Amino acid sequence: MKHALKLNLALISWIAVSLSQAGIPAGKARSTLEAGNLRFVEGKALAHSWQKGTVAKTGALGQTPAVAVLTCADSRTPPELIFDMGVGDLFVCRNAGGFDTPEVNATFEYGVAALGVHTILVLGHSKCGAITATLEGKPVPGNISLLTKSLRPGIEKILQDHTDLSKEDQLNHAVEALVRYQMLELIKNSELLRKATADGKLQVIGAVYDVETGRVRFLD
Ligand SMILES: [Zn+2]
């Protein structure tokens, strides 16, 4: 029994290491992320035990993450956990609300040009506090207004077109609208990312994470 358990643990850690070492092939980013999210939701995550082999390999040889993620700083949306990814798998930028800035854009340009990123995922999430504050439009202290000012253009249309909705529905619409807006912003604000997309070397995809179920819904 003890022997079988040991074998089982060895197999699981081997699979976890292999997952990280294999990288994510171009064209399989979405299905790989979906599969990882399913493992997370079903309590079958593999990538978060001590990854001795992967840490040693990426430490010695360098990183080659295939997927970059732009998402909110919200403590409930850690991309590596919700997609069951390991060390060296994801190249991540986060800020409250998850929006493009010159620094975020430059970071993704570096990911694409120097590290081999072929997919950027813009990931929104339900119950986003930053988007809620932007929708409410009340005065905010300190530098927080920088966030709401940056988020507002992406949800302006929701405020104009959906005045009839409940606050909850308005927020849900705004979260998705912001993801679509940021997908366009990343490309609009970068000649390098535009060219990579035109050359078929980069795709930008969007998704929304549900903080209550742990499930990610990819946008068409
Ligand atoms: Zn948020």
mmCIF file of C-alpha atoms and ligand atoms in Angstrom:
data_model
loop_
_atom_site.group_PDB
_atom_site.id
_atom_site.type_symbol
_atom_site.label_atom_id
_atom_site.label_comp_id
_atom_site.label_asym_id
_atom_site.label_seq_id
_atom_site.Cartn_x
_atom_site.Cartn_y
_atom_site.Cartn_z
ATOM 1 C CA MET A 1 0.000 0.000 0.000
ATOM 2 C CA LYS A 2 2.792 2.358 1.029
ATOM 3 C CA HIS A 3 4.729 1.331 -2.075
ATOM 4 C CA ALA A 4 1.725 2.024 -4.359
ATOM 5 C CA LEU A 5 1.229 5.486 -2.800
ATOM 6 C CA LYS A 6 4.904 6.291 -3.334
ATOM 7 C CA LEU A 7 4.688 5.199 -6.988
ATOM 8 C CA ASN A 8 1.540 7.255 -7.456
ATOM 9 C CA LEU A 9 3.153 10.392 -6.017
ATOM 10 C CA ALA A 10 6.202 9.865 -8.212
ATOM 11 C CA LEU A 11 3.953 9.559 -11.278
ATOM 12 C CA ILE A 12 2.026 12.731 -10.391
ATOM 13 C CA SER A 13 5.203 14.764 -9.891
ATOM 14 C CA TRP A 14 6.624 13.390 -13.158
ATOM 15 C CA ILE A 15 3.452 14.458 -15.017
ATOM 16 C CA ALA A 16 3.608 17.907 -13.374
ATOM 17 C CA VAL A 17 7.228 18.392 -14.389
ATOM 18 C CA SER A 18 6.531 17.122 -17.926
ATOM 19 C CA LEU A 19 3.617 19.530 -18.256
ATOM 20 C CA SER A 20 5.871 22.471 -17.481
ATOM 21 C CA GLN A 21 8.763 21.271 -19.581
ATOM 22 C CA ALA A 22 6.610 20.579 -22.619
ATOM 23 C CA GLY A 23 5.479 24.234 -22.876
ATOM 24 C CA ILE A 24 2.251 25.150 -24.624
ATOM 25 C CA PRO A 25 2.273 24.596 -28.395
ATOM 26 C CA ALA A 26 1.012 27.349 -30.712
ATOM 27 C CA GLY A 27 -2.620 26.679 -31.590
ATOM 28 C CA LYS A 28 -3.231 24.750 -28.372
ATOM 29 C CA ALA A 29 -3.104 27.636 -25.921
ATOM 30 C CA ARG A 30 -6.838 27.846 -25.318
ATOM 31 C CA SER A 31 -7.399 24.090 -25.002
ATOM 32 C CA THR A 32 -4.365 23.761 -22.703
ATOM 33 C CA LEU A 33 -5.606 26.572 -20.459
ATOM 34 C CA GLU A 34 -9.125 25.083 -20.470
ATOM 35 C CA ALA A 35 -7.771 21.693 -19.446
ATOM 36 C CA GLY A 36 -5.723 23.287 -16.640
ATOM 37 C CA ASN A 37 -8.749 25.215 -15.381
ATOM 38 C CA LEU A 38 -10.783 22.002 -15.379
ATOM 39 C CA ARG A 39 -8.115 20.276 -13.248
ATOM 40 C CA PHE A 40 -8.222 23.277 -10.869
ATOM 41 C CA VAL A 41 -12.035 23.205 -10.611
ATOM 42 C CA GLU A 42 -12.121 19.429 -10.105
ATOM 43 C CA GLY A 43 -9.453 19.545 -7.389
ATOM 44 C CA LYS A 44 -6.996 17.628 -9.584
ATOM 45 C CA ALA A 45 -4.329 20.321 -9.998
ATOM 46 C CA LEU A 46 -0.871 18.896 -10.728
ATOM 47 C CA ALA A 47 1.505 21.818 -11.140
ATOM 48 C CA HIS A 48 1.876 23.096 -7.600
ATOM 49 C CA SER A 49 4.020 20.586 -5.845
ATOM 50 C CA TRP A 50 7.743 21.343 -5.562
ATOM 51 C CA GLN A 51 8.970 21.402 -9.176
ATOM 52 C CA LYS A 52 12.610 20.639 -8.642
ATOM 53 C CA GLY A 53 13.291 19.626 -12.257
ATOM 54 C CA THR A 54 11.494 22.592 -13.802
ATOM 55 C CA VAL A 55 13.041 25.117 -11.429
ATOM 56 C CA ALA A 56 16.525 23.762 -12.143
ATOM 57 C CA LYS A 57 15.916 23.654 -15.910
ATOM 58 C CA THR A 58 14.390 27.146 -16.259
ATOM 59 C CA GLY A 59 16.950 28.543 -13.831
ATOM 60 C CA ALA A 60 19.860 27.163 -15.828
ATOM 61 C CA LEU A 61 18.533 27.466 -19.383
ATOM 62 C CA GLY A 62 16.170 30.462 -19.083
ATOM 63 C CA GLN A 63 12.449 30.915 -19.532
ATOM 64 C CA THR A 64 10.373 30.303 -22.659
ATOM 65 C CA PRO A 65 6.770 31.016 -21.608
ATOM 66 C CA ALA A 66 4.341 30.615 -24.510
ATOM 67 C CA VAL A 67 1.360 32.377 -22.935
ATOM 68 C CA ALA A 68 1.215 35.873 -21.435
ATOM 69 C CA VAL A 69 -1.682 36.946 -19.209
ATOM 70 C CA LEU A 70 -3.088 40.394 -18.461
ATOM 71 C CA THR A 71 -5.379 40.230 -15.466
ATOM 72 C CA CYS A 72 -6.568 41.983 -12.296
ATOM 73 C CA ALA A 73 -4.483 42.183 -9.111
ATOM 74 C CA ASP A 74 -7.462 40.642 -7.261
ATOM 75 C CA SER A 75 -6.176 38.001 -4.812
ATOM 76 C CA ARG A 76 -8.790 35.545 -6.117
ATOM 77 C CA THR A 77 -7.416 35.460 -9.676
ATOM 78 C CA PRO A 78 -3.862 34.041 -9.618
ATOM 79 C CA PRO A 79 -3.412 32.760 -13.201
ATOM 80 C CA GLU A 80 -0.895 30.029 -12.330
ATOM 81 C CA LEU A 81 -3.340 28.502 -9.857
ATOM 82 C CA ILE A 82 -6.577 28.783 -11.820
ATOM 83 C CA PHE A 83 -4.952 27.326 -14.971
ATOM 84 C CA ASP A 84 -2.845 24.781 -13.058
ATOM 85 C CA MET A 85 0.396 26.024 -14.592
ATOM 86 C CA GLY A 86 3.900 25.727 -13.197
ATOM 87 C CA VAL A 87 7.126 27.663 -13.010
ATOM 88 C CA GLY A 88 8.117 29.038 -16.415
ATOM 89 C CA ASP A 89 4.691 28.569 -18.033
ATOM 90 C CA LEU A 90 2.977 31.984 -17.851
ATOM 91 C CA PHE A 91 4.271 35.541 -18.362
ATOM 92 C CA VAL A 92 1.926 37.637 -16.231
ATOM 93 C CA CYS A 93 1.089 41.356 -15.839
ATOM 94 C CA ARG A 94 -1.437 42.392 -13.204
ATOM 95 C CA ASN A 95 -2.968 45.636 -11.974
ATOM 96 C CA ALA A 96 -6.335 46.486 -10.404
ATOM 97 C CA GLY A 97 -8.894 45.984 -13.185
ATOM 98 C CA GLY A 98 -6.375 44.455 -15.615
ATOM 99 C CA PHE A 99 -5.699 47.224 -18.150
ATOM 100 C CA ASP A 100 -3.017 48.147 -20.658
ATOM 101 C CA THR A 101 -0.412 50.748 -19.684
ATOM 102 C CA PRO A 102 2.824 51.683 -21.499
ATOM 103 C CA GLU A 103 4.685 49.450 -19.017
ATOM 104 C CA VAL A 104 2.303 46.508 -19.479
ATOM 105 C CA ASN A 105 2.518 46.914 -23.245
ATOM 106 C CA ALA A 106 6.327 47.023 -23.201
ATOM 107 C CA THR A 107 6.381 43.925 -20.993
ATOM 108 C CA PHE A 108 4.278 41.981 -23.488
ATOM 109 C CA GLU A 109 6.412 43.252 -26.374
ATOM 110 C CA TYR A 110 9.422 41.820 -24.517
ATOM 111 C CA GLY A 111 7.553 38.538 -23.979
ATOM 112 C CA VAL A 112 6.764 38.243 -27.682
ATOM 113 C CA ALA A 113 10.065 39.516 -29.086
ATOM 114 C CA ALA A 114 12.504 37.913 -26.649
ATOM 115 C CA LEU A 115 10.800 34.975 -24.910
ATOM 116 C CA GLY A 116 8.629 33.402 -27.593
ATOM 117 C CA VAL A 117 5.167 34.288 -26.268
ATOM 118 C CA HIS A 118 2.623 33.345 -28.962
ATOM 119 C CA THR A 119 -0.606 33.988 -27.062
ATOM 120 C CA ILE A 120 -1.771 36.847 -24.848
ATOM 121 C CA LEU A 121 -4.798 36.126 -22.689
ATOM 122 C CA VAL A 122 -6.777 39.076 -21.303
ATOM 123 C CA LEU A 123 -8.565 37.660 -18.262
ATOM 124 C CA GLY A 124 -11.387 39.552 -16.550
ATOM 125 C CA HIS A 125 -13.255 38.318 -13.494
ATOM 126 C CA SER A 126 -16.657 38.547 -11.842
ATOM 127 C CA LYS A 127 -17.210 40.869 -8.856
ATOM 128 C CA CYS A 128 -14.236 43.084 -9.824
ATOM 129 C CA GLY A 129 -13.879 45.852 -7.224
ATOM 130 C CA ALA A 130 -11.967 48.190 -9.546
ATOM 131 C CA ILE A 131 -14.666 47.967 -12.234
ATOM 132 C CA THR A 132 -17.423 48.340 -9.614
ATOM 133 C CA ALA A 133 -15.771 51.555 -8.371
ATOM 134 C CA THR A 134 -15.479 52.818 -11.951
ATOM 135 C CA LEU A 135 -19.168 52.088 -12.636
ATOM 136 C CA GLU A 136 -20.213 53.861 -9.429
ATOM 137 C CA GLY A 137 -18.135 56.901 -10.359
ATOM 138 C CA LYS A 138 -17.830 58.139 -6.771
ATOM 139 C CA PRO A 139 -14.741 60.125 -5.692
ATOM 140 C CA VAL A 140 -11.850 57.872 -4.618
ATOM 141 C CA PRO A 141 -8.862 58.781 -2.419
ATOM 142 C CA GLY A 142 -5.187 59.074 -3.343
ATOM 143 C CA ASN A 143 -3.954 57.704 -6.632
ATOM 144 C CA ILE A 144 -6.872 55.282 -6.975
ATOM 145 C CA SER A 145 -8.509 57.683 -9.433
ATOM 146 C CA LEU A 146 -5.734 56.684 -11.852
ATOM 147 C CA LEU A 147 -7.313 53.222 -11.969
ATOM 148 C CA THR A 148 -10.902 54.329 -12.503
ATOM 149 C CA LYS A 149 -9.805 56.873 -15.139
ATOM 150 C CA SER A 150 -7.934 54.127 -17.010
ATOM 151 C CA LEU A 151 -10.823 51.662 -16.800
ATOM 152 C CA ARG A 152 -13.592 54.085 -17.720
ATOM 153 C CA PRO A 153 -13.070 54.246 -21.524
ATOM 154 C CA GLY A 154 -13.462 50.453 -21.730
ATOM 155 C CA ILE A 155 -16.854 50.459 -20.036
ATOM 156 C CA GLU A 156 -18.211 53.821 -21.234
ATOM 157 C CA LYS A 157 -20.549 52.188 -23.733
ATOM 158 C CA ILE A 158 -22.018 49.895 -21.055
ATOM 159 C CA LEU A 159 -22.843 52.945 -18.941
ATOM 160 C CA GLN A 160 -24.584 54.593 -21.891
ATOM 161 C CA ASP A 161 -26.389 51.561 -23.354
ATOM 162 C CA HIS A 162 -27.389 49.602 -20.253
ATOM 163 C CA THR A 163 -28.887 52.088 -17.824
ATOM 164 C CA ASP A 164 -31.869 49.712 -17.389
ATOM 165 C CA LEU A 165 -29.817 46.820 -16.000
ATOM 166 C CA SER A 166 -29.422 45.844 -12.354
ATOM 167 C CA LYS A 167 -26.056 46.743 -10.813
ATOM 168 C CA GLU A 168 -24.984 43.096 -10.931
ATOM 169 C CA ASP A 169 -25.878 42.676 -14.615
ATOM 170 C CA GLN A 170 -24.245 45.986 -15.474
ATOM 171 C CA LEU A 171 -21.039 44.817 -13.769
ATOM 172 C CA ASN A 172 -21.098 41.487 -15.642
ATOM 173 C CA HIS A 173 -21.510 43.310 -18.961
ATOM 174 C CA ALA A 174 -18.734 45.758 -18.010
ATOM 175 C CA VAL A 175 -16.282 42.963 -17.115
ATOM 176 C CA GLU A 176 -16.697 41.323 -20.531
ATOM 177 C CA ALA A 177 -16.660 44.671 -22.369
ATOM 178 C CA LEU A 178 -13.423 45.604 -20.637
ATOM 179 C CA VAL A 179 -11.750 42.343 -21.672
ATOM 180 C CA ARG A 180 -12.681 42.970 -25.316
ATOM 181 C CA TYR A 181 -11.550 46.597 -25.046
ATOM 182 C CA GLN A 182 -8.169 45.667 -23.551
ATOM 183 C CA MET A 183 -7.610 43.001 -26.229
ATOM 184 C CA LEU A 184 -7.884 45.786 -28.826
ATOM 185 C CA GLU A 185 -5.878 48.291 -26.755
ATOM 186 C CA LEU A 186 -2.853 45.992 -26.490
ATOM 187 C CA ILE A 187 -2.676 45.745 -30.270
ATOM 188 C CA LYS A 188 -3.625 49.379 -30.936
ATOM 189 C CA ASN A 189 -0.856 50.642 -28.646
ATOM 190 C CA SER A 190 1.955 48.520 -30.054
ATOM 191 C CA GLU A 191 3.358 48.338 -33.550
ATOM 192 C CA LEU A 192 5.377 45.273 -32.524
ATOM 193 C CA LEU A 193 2.316 43.366 -31.273
ATOM 194 C CA ARG A 194 0.304 44.459 -34.356
ATOM 195 C CA LYS A 195 2.988 43.119 -36.675
ATOM 196 C CA ALA A 196 3.297 39.847 -34.735
ATOM 197 C CA THR A 197 -0.475 39.399 -35.015
ATOM 198 C CA ALA A 198 -0.500 40.233 -38.739
ATOM 199 C CA ASP A 199 2.360 37.760 -39.299
ATOM 200 C CA GLY A 200 0.409 34.998 -37.537
ATOM 201 C CA LYS A 201 2.964 34.788 -34.709
ATOM 202 C CA LEU A 202 0.665 36.123 -31.991
ATOM 203 C CA GLN A 203 -2.973 35.701 -31.003
ATOM 204 C CA VAL A 204 -4.815 37.722 -28.364
ATOM 205 C CA ILE A 205 -7.659 35.875 -26.643
ATOM 206 C CA GLY A 206 -10.074 36.841 -23.874
ATOM 207 C CA ALA A 207 -11.792 35.099 -20.989
ATOM 208 C CA VAL A 208 -13.745 35.803 -17.808
ATOM 209 C CA TYR A 209 -13.089 34.040 -14.489
ATOM 210 C CA ASP A 210 -15.949 33.342 -12.080
ATOM 211 C CA VAL A 211 -14.690 33.968 -8.527
ATOM 212 C CA GLU A 212 -17.477 31.813 -7.057
ATOM 213 C CA THR A 213 -17.060 28.646 -9.137
ATOM 214 C CA GLY A 214 -13.404 28.853 -10.180
ATOM 215 C CA ARG A 215 -14.430 28.381 -13.808
ATOM 216 C CA VAL A 216 -13.005 30.334 -16.741
ATOM 217 C CA ARG A 217 -15.272 31.141 -19.705
ATOM 218 C CA PHE A 218 -13.400 31.909 -22.918
ATOM 219 C CA LEU A 219 -14.870 34.588 -25.183
ATOM 220 C CA ASP A 220 -15.550 33.891 -28.869
HETATM 221 ZN ZN ZN B 1 -10.643 42.913 -10.255
#
